[in-house]
mmCIF file of C-alpha atoms in Angstrom:
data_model
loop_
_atom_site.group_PDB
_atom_site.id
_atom_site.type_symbol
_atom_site.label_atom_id
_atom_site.label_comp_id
_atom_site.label_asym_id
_atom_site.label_seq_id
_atom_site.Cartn_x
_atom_site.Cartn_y
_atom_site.Cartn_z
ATOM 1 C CA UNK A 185 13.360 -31.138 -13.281
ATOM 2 C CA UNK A 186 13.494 -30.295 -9.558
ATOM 3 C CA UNK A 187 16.060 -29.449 -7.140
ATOM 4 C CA UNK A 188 16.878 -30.442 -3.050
ATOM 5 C CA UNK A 189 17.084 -27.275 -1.171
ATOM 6 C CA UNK A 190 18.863 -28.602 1.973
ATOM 7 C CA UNK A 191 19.289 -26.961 5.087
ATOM 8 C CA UNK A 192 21.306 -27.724 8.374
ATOM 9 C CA UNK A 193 19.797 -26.179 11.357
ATOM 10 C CA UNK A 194 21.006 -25.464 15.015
ATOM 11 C CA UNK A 195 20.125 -28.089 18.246
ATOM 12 C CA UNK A 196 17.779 -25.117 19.403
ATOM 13 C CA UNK A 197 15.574 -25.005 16.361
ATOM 14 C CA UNK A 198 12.006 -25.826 16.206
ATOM 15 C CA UNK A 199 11.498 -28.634 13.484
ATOM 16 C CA UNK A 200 7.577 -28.164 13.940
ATOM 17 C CA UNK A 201 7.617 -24.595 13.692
ATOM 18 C CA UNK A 202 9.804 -25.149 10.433
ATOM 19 C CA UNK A 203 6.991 -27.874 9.280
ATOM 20 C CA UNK A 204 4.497 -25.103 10.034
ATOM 21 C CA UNK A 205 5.948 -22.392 8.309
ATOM 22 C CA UNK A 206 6.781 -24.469 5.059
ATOM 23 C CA UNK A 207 3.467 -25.336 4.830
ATOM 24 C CA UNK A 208 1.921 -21.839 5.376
ATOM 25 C CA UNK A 209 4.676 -20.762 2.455
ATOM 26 C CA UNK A 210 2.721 -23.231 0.413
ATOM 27 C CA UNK A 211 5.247 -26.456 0.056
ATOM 28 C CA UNK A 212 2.712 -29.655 0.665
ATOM 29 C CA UNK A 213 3.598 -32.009 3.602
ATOM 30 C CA UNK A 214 4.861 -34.576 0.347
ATOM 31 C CA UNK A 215 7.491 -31.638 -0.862
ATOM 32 C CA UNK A 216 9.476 -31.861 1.758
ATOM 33 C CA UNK A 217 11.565 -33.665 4.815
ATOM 34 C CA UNK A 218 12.926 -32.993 8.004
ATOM 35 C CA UNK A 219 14.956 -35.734 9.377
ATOM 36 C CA UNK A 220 15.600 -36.150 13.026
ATOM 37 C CA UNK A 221 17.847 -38.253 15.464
ATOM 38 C CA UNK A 222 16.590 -40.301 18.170
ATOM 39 C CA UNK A 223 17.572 -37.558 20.349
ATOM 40 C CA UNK A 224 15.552 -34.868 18.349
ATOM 41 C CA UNK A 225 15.539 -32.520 21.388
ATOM 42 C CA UNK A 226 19.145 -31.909 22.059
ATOM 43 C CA UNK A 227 20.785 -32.649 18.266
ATOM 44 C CA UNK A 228 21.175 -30.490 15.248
ATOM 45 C CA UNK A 229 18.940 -31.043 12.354
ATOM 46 C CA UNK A 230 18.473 -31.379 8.831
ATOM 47 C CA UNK A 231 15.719 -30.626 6.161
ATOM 48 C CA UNK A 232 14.806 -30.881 3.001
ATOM 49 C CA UNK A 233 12.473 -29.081 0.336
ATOM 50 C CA UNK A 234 11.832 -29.960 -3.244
ATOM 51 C CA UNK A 235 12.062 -26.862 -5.288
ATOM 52 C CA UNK A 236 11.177 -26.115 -8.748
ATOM 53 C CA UNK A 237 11.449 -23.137 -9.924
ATOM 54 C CA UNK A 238 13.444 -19.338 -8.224
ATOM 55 C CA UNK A 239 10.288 -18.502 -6.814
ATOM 56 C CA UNK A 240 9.784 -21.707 -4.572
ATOM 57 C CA UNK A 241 13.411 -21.029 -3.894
ATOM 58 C CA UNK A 242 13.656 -17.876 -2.379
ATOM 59 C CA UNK A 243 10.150 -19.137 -0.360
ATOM 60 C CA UNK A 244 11.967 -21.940 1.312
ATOM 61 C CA UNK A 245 15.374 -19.547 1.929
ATOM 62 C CA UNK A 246 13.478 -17.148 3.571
ATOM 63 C CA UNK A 247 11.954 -20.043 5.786
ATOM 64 C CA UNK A 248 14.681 -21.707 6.570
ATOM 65 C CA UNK A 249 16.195 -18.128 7.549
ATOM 66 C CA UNK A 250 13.748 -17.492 9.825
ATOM 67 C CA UNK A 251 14.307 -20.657 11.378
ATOM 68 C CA UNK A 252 18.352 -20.173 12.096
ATOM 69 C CA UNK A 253 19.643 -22.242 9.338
ATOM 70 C CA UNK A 254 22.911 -23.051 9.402
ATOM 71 C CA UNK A 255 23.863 -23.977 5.805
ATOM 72 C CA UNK A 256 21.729 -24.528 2.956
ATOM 73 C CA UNK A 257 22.914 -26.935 0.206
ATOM 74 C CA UNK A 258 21.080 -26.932 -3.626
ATOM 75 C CA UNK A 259 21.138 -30.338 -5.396
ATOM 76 C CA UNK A 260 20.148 -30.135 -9.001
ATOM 77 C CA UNK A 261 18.413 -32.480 -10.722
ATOM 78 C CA UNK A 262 17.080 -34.502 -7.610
ATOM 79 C CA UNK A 263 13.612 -35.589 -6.852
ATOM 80 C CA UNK A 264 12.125 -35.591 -2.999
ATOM 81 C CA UNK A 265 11.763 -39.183 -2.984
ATOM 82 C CA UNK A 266 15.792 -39.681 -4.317
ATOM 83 C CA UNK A 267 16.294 -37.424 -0.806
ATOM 84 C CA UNK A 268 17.015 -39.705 1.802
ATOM 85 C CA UNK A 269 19.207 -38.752 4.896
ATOM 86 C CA UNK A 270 22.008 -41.054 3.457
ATOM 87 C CA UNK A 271 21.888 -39.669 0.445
ATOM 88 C CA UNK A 272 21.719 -35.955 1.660
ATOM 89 C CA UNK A 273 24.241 -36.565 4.091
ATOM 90 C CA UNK A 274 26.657 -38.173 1.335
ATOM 91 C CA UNK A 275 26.096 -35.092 -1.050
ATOM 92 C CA UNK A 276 26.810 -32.205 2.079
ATOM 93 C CA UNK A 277 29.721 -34.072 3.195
ATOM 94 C CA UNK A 278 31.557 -34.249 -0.171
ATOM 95 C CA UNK A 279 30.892 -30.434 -0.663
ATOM 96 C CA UNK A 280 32.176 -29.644 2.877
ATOM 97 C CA UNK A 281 35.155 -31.420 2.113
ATOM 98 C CA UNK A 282 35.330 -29.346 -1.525
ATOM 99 C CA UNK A 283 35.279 -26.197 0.395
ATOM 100 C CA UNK A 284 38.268 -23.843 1.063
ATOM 101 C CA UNK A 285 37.330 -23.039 4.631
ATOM 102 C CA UNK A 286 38.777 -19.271 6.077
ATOM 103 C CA UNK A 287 42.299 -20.114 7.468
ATOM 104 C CA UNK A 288 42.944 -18.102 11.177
ATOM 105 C CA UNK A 289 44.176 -14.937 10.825
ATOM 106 C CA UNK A 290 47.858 -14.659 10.707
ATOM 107 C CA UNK A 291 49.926 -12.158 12.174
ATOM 108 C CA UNK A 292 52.456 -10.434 10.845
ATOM 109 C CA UNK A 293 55.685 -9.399 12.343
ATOM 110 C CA UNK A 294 57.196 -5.769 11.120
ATOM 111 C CA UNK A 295 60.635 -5.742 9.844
ATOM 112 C CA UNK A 296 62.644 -4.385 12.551
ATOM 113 C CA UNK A 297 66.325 -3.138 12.278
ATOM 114 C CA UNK A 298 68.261 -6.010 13.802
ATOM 115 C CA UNK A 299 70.744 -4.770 16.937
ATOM 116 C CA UNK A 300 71.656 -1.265 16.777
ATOM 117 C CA UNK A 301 74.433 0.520 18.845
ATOM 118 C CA UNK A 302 72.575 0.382 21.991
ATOM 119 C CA UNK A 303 73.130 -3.160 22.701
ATOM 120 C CA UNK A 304 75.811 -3.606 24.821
ATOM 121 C CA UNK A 305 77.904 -7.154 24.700
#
């Protein structure tokens, strides 16, 4: 069965250019979906490619890399047309919340001596 390859993609990306370039990598204009806001010009967003097997894979990867992605997603078992941006949406957000995000660095204090003799009271 097929899979979702999923990508998030930065305000300044070019959806067309990402149409263009899937197509030209060989993915038909019914294997995948990019879904835009109202305010496509100014807003992150989000595609998605129906993938079958590694090769089609690494095709769309190295697409969506030359387009800035920002995070790419896989979904098993899931058909373009079971894709929709709710859907999509519901599956990132439950595996953002899953992840163990990098905590700020933390900086550690040497032990020191305490007082010495040189303090004077």
């Amino acid at each position: 069965m097929s899979s979702i390859l999923a990508g998030i993609f930065d305000h300044n990306g070019d959806y067309k250019r990402l149409e263009n370039e899937l197509e030209n990598s060989g993915f038909g204009n019914s294997h995948y979906i990019v879904y835009l806001t109202e305010d496509h010009h100014h807003a992150q967003f989000l595609a998605s490619v129906e993938i079958k097997d590694n090769e089609q894979s690494q095709k769309a990867r190295d697409v969506f890399q030359g387009n800035s992605v920002l995070k790419t997603y896989v979904f098993e078992n899931m058909k373009i047309s079971e894709a929709s941006y709710s859907t999509v949406k519901k599956y990132i957000d439950a595996r953002s919340k899953a992840e163990i995000h990098n905590s700020p660095d933390v900086k550690k204090k040497s032990q020191h001596t305490g007082m010495d003799s040189e303090v004077k009271f």
